[in-house]
Short mmCIF file of C-alpha atoms and ligand atoms in Angstrom, two decimals:
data_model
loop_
_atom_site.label_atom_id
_atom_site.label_comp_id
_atom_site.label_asym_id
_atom_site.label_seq_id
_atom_site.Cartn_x
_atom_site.Cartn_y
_atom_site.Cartn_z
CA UNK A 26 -26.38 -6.31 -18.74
CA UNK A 27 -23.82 -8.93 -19.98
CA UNK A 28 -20.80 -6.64 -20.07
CA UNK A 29 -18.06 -7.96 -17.40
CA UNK A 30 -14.09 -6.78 -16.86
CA UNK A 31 -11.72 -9.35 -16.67
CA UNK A 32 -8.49 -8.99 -15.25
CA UNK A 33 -5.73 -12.00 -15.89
CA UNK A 34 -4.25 -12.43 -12.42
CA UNK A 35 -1.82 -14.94 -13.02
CA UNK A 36 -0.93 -16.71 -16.79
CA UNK A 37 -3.26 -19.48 -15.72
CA UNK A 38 -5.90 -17.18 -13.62
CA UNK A 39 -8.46 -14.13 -13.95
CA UNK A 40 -10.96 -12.30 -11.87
CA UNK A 41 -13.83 -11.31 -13.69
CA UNK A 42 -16.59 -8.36 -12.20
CA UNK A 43 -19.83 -7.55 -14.29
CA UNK A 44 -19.91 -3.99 -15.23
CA UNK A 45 -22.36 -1.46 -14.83
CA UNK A 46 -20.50 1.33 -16.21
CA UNK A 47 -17.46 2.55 -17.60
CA UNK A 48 -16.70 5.66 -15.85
CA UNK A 49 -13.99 7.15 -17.66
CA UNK A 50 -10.92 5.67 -19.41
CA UNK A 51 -7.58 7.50 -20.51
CA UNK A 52 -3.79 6.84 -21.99
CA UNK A 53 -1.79 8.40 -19.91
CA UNK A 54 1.85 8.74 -20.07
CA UNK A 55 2.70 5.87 -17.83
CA UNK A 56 -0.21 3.53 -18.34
CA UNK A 57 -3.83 2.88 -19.24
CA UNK A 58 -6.19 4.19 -16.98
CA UNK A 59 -9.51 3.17 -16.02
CA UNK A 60 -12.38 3.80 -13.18
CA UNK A 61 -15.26 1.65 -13.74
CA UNK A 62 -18.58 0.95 -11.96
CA UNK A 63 -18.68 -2.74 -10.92
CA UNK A 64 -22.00 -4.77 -9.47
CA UNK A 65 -19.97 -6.80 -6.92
CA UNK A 66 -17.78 -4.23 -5.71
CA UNK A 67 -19.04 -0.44 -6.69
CA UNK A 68 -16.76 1.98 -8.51
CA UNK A 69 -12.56 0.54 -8.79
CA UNK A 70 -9.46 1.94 -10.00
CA UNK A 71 -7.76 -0.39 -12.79
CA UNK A 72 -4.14 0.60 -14.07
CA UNK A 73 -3.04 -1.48 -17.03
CA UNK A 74 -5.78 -3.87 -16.73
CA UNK A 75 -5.22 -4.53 -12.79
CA UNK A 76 -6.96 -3.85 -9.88
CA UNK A 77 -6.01 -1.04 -7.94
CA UNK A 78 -8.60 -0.47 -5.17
CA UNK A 79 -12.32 -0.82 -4.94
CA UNK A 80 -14.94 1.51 -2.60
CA UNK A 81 -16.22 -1.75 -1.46
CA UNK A 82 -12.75 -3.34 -0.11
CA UNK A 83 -9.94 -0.55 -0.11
CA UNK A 84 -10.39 -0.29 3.43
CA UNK A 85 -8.34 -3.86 4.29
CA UNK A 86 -5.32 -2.46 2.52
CA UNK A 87 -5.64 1.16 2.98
CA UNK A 88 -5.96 0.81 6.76
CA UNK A 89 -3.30 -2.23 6.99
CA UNK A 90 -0.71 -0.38 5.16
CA UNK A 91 -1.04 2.47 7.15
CA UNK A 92 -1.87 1.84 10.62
CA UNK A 93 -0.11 -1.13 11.22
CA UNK A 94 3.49 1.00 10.79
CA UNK A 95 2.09 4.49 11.98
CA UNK A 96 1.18 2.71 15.95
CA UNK A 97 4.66 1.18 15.31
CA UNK A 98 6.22 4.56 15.78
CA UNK A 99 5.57 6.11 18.66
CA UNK A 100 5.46 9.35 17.13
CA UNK A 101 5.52 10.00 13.71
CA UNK A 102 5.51 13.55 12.25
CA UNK A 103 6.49 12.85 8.52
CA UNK A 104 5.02 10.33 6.78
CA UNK A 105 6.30 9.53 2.84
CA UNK A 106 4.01 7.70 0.32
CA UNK A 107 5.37 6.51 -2.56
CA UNK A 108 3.15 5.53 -5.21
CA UNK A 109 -1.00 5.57 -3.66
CA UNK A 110 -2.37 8.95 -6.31
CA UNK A 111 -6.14 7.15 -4.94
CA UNK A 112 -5.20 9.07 -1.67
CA UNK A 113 -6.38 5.98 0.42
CA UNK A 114 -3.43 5.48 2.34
CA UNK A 115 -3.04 8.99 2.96
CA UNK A 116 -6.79 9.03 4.32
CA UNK A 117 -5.71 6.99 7.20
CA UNK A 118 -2.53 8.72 7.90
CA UNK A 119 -4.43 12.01 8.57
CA UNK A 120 -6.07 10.13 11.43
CA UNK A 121 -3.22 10.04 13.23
CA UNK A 122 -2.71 13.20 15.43
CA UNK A 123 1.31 13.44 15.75
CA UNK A 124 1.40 13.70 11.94
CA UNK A 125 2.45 17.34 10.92
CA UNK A 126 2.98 16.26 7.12
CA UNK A 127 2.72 14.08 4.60
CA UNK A 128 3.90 13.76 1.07
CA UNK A 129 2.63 11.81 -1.37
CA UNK A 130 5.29 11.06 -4.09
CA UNK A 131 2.88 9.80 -6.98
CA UNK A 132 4.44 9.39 -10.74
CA UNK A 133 1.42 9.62 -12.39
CA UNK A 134 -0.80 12.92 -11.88
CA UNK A 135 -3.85 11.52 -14.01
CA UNK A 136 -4.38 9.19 -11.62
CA UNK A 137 -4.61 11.61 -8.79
CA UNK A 138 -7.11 13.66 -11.11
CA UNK A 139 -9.11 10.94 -11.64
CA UNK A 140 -9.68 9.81 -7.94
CA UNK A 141 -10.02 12.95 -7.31
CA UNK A 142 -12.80 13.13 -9.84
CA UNK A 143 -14.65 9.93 -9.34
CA UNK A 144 -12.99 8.18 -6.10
CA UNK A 145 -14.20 10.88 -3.72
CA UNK A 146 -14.79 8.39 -0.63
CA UNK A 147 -10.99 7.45 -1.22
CA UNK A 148 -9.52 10.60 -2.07
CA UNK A 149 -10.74 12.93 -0.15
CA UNK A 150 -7.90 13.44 1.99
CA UNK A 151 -5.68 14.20 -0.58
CA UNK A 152 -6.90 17.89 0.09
CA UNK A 153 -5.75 17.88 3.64
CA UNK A 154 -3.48 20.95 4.73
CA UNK A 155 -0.94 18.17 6.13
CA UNK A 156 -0.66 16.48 2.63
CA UNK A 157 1.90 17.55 -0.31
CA UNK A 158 1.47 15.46 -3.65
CA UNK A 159 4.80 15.40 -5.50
CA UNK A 160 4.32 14.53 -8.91
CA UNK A 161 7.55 12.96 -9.39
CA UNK A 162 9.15 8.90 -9.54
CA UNK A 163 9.72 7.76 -5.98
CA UNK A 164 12.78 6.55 -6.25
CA UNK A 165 13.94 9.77 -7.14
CA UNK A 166 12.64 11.44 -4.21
CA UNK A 167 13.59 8.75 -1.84
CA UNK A 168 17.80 9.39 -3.32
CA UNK A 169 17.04 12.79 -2.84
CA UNK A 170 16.33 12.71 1.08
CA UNK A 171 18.38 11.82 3.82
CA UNK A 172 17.24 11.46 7.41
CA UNK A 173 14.17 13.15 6.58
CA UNK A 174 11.04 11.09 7.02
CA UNK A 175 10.04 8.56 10.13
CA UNK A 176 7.66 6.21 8.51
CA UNK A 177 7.73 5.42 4.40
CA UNK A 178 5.23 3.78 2.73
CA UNK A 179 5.15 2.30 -0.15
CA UNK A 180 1.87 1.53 -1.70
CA UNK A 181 2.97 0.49 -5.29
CA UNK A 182 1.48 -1.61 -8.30
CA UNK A 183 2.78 -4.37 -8.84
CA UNK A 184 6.32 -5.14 -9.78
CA UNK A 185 6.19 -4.85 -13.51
CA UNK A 186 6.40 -1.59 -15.53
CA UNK A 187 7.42 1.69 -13.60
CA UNK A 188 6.72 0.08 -10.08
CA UNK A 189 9.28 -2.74 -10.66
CA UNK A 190 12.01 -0.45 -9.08
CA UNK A 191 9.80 -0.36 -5.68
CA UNK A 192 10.66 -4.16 -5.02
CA UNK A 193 14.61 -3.52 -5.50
CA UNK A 194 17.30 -4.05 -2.57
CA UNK A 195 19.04 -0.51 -3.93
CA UNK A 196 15.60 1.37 -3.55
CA UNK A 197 15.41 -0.42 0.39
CA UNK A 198 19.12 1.41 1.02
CA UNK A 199 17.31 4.57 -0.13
CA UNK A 200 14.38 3.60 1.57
CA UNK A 201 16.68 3.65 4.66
CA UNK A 202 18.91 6.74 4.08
CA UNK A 203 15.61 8.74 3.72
CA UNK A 204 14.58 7.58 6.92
CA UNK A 205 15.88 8.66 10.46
CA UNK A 206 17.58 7.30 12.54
CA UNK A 207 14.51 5.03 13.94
CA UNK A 208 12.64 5.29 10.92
CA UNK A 209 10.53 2.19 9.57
CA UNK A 210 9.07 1.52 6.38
CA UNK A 211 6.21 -0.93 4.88
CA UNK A 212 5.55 -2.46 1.68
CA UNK A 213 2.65 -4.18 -0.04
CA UNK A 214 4.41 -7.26 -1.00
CA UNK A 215 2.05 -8.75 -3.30
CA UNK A 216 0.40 -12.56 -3.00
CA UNK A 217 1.96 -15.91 -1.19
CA UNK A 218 0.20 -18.18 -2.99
CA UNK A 219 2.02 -16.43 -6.67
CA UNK A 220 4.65 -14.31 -5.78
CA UNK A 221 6.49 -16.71 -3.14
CA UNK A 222 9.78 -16.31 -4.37
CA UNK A 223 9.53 -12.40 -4.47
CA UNK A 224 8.33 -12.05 -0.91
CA UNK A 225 11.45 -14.28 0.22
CA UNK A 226 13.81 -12.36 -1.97
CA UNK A 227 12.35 -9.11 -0.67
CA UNK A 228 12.59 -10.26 3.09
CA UNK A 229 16.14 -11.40 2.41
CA UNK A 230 17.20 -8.29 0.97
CA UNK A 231 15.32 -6.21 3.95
CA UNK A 232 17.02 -8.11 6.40
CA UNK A 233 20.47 -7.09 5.02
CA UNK A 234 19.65 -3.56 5.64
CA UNK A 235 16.94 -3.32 8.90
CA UNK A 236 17.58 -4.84 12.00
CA UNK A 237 14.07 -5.58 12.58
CA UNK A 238 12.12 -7.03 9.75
CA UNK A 239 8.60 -8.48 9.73
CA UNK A 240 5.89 -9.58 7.41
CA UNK A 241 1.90 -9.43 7.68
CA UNK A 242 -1.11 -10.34 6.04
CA UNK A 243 -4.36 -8.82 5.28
CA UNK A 244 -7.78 -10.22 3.21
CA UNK A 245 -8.00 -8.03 0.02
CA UNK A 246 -10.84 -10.08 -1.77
CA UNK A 247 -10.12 -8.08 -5.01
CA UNK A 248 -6.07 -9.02 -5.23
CA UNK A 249 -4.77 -12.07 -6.65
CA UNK A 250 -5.83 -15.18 -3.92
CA UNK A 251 -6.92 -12.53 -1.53
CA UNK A 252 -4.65 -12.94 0.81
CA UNK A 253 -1.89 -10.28 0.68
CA UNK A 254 1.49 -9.39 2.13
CA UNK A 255 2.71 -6.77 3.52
CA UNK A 256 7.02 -6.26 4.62
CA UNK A 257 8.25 -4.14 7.23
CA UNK A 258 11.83 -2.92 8.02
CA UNK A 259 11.96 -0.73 11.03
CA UNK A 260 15.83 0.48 12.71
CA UNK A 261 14.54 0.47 15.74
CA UNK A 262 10.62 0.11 16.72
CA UNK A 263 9.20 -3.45 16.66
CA UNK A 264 5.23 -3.46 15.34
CA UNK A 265 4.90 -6.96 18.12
CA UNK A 266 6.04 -4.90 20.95
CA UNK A 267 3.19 -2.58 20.39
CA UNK A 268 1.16 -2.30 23.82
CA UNK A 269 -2.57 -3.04 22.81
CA UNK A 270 -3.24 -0.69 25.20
CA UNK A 271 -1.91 2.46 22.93
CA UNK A 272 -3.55 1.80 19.79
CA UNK A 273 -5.95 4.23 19.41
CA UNK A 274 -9.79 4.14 18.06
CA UNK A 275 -9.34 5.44 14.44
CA UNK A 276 -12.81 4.67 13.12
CA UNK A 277 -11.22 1.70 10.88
CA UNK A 278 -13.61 -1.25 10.12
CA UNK A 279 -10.43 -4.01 9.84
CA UNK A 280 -7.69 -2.85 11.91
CA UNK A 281 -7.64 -2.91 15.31
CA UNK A 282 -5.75 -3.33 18.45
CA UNK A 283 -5.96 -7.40 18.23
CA UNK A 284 -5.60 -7.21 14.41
CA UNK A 285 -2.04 -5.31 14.64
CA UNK A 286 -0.82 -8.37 16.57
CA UNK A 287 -2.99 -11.63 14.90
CA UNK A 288 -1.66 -10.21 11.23
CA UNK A 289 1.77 -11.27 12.25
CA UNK A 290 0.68 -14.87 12.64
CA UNK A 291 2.08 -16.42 9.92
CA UNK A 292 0.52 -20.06 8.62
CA UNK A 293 3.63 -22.43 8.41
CA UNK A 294 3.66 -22.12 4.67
CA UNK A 295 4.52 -18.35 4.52
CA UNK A 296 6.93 -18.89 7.29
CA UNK A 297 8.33 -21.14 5.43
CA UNK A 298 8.92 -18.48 3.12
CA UNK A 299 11.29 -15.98 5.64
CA UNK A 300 13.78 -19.03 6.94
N1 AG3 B 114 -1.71 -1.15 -4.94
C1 AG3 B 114 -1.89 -2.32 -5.76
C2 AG3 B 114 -1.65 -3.62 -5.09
C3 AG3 B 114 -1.46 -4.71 -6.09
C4 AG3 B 114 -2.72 -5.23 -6.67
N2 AG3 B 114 -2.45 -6.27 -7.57
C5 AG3 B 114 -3.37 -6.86 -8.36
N3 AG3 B 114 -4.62 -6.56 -8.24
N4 AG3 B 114 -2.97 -7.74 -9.23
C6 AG3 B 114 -2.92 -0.62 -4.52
C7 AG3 B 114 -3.00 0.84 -4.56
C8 AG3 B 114 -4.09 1.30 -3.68
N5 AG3 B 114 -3.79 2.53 -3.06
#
């Protein structure tokens, strides 16, 4: 069959997957909603024409976003997601025994219902006893809360539309009030190749409000460039002082005890980037 989705990365670039079936489609109240069956890379989530998360590589950023902060606390017991309704982050932050709950602070409830529906291998864990879903904007829960959770993360879209907010130095001070007092967050910070001058901005303005601040990358074949970022602030904890030695076995097929520490070598040109 001929019939291929295309979505326009940049102005000047697209990735393009041939189809094998649409899935189901819907307009909802915050944007256009897709899940479609794709050759290359099975069944993937698109929002507004973009890329989401596919069964075939969600793992790289579901496990990357979560793990790499959870092992960073020694301890964490509330988790907050802002943004991630496919449940994949939440997936891996079940794994992690010391977690008593999480909530998941998602803005859009169709797309919950609809990985719910057709992303079971993602969403499953979206069902867990430990897991709340909020159907509300996160940056309205995040004012709300203060001293509340010990790890935030913030698996958004990217920064156009309702998730532009996410990528804002006034949403890091909430970020930071809703934390505790040794609290650390993470961010997907989009591409370094075409987004260079929002990862700097966003390290600058995370480094006016955390005393530790680090970036790390991951291989998401399906994202713009496929090489992604990721920001953490932390009060306290530092993710390269994590003893190998402590990171658990989690069942994850991309982190690991040697990837928590290699992600956090930077190539000169994205260091370039934080100076
Ligand atoms: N969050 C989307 C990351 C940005 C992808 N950007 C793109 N494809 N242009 C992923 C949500 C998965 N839980």
């Amino acid at each position: 069959m001929g019939l291929w989705f295309t979505e326009r990365q940049t102005k000047n670039l697209a990735i393009s997957c041939r189809v094998k079936k649409t899935i189901y489609s819907e307009e909802t109240p915050f944007q256009e909603l897709a899940v479609i069956d794709t050759l290359e890379f099975g069944r993937m989530l698109v929002l507004d024409n973009v890329i989401q998360t596919t069964v075939k590589d969600e793992f790289v950023y579901h496990e990357m976003i979560a793990h790499v902060a959870l092992n960073t606390h020694p301890g964490p017991r509330r988790v907050l997601v802002v943004g991630g309704g496919d449940g994949g982050t939440v997936r891996e932050i079940v794994k992690h025994p010391s977690v008593e709950r999480v909530v998941l602070c998602e803005i859009d409830e169709k797309v919950v219902a609809a990985a719910k529906d057709y992303l079971p291998e993602i969403s499953h864990a979206l069902e867990h006893p430990k897991v709340e879903i909020a159907v509300t904007d996160g940056i309205k829960h995040v004012k709300e809360k203060r001293g509340t959770y010990d790890v935030i993360i913030i698996d958004s879209t990217d920064p156009v539309g309702p998730a532009e907010g996410l990528f804002s130095a006034a949403f890091y001070q909430d970020v930071a009030m809703a934390l505790r007092e040794d609290g650390l967050f993470v961010a997907q910070t989009e591409s370094p190749f075409f987004n260079k001058e929002l990862i700097k901005r966003i390290f600058k303005d995370v480094s006016g409000i955390f005393p530790v601040v680090r970036l790390f990358l991951a291989n998401v074949p399906t994202y713009p460039g496929g090489l992604w970022t990721f920001t953490m602030g932390s009060k306290k904890y530092d993710p390269l002082t994590v003893e190998q030695a402590n990171i658990k076995d989690y069942g994850t097929k991309y982190y690991s005890p040697e990837v928590h520490h290699a992600a956090f070598i930077l190539p000169p040109f994205i260091a370039e980037l934080l100076k």
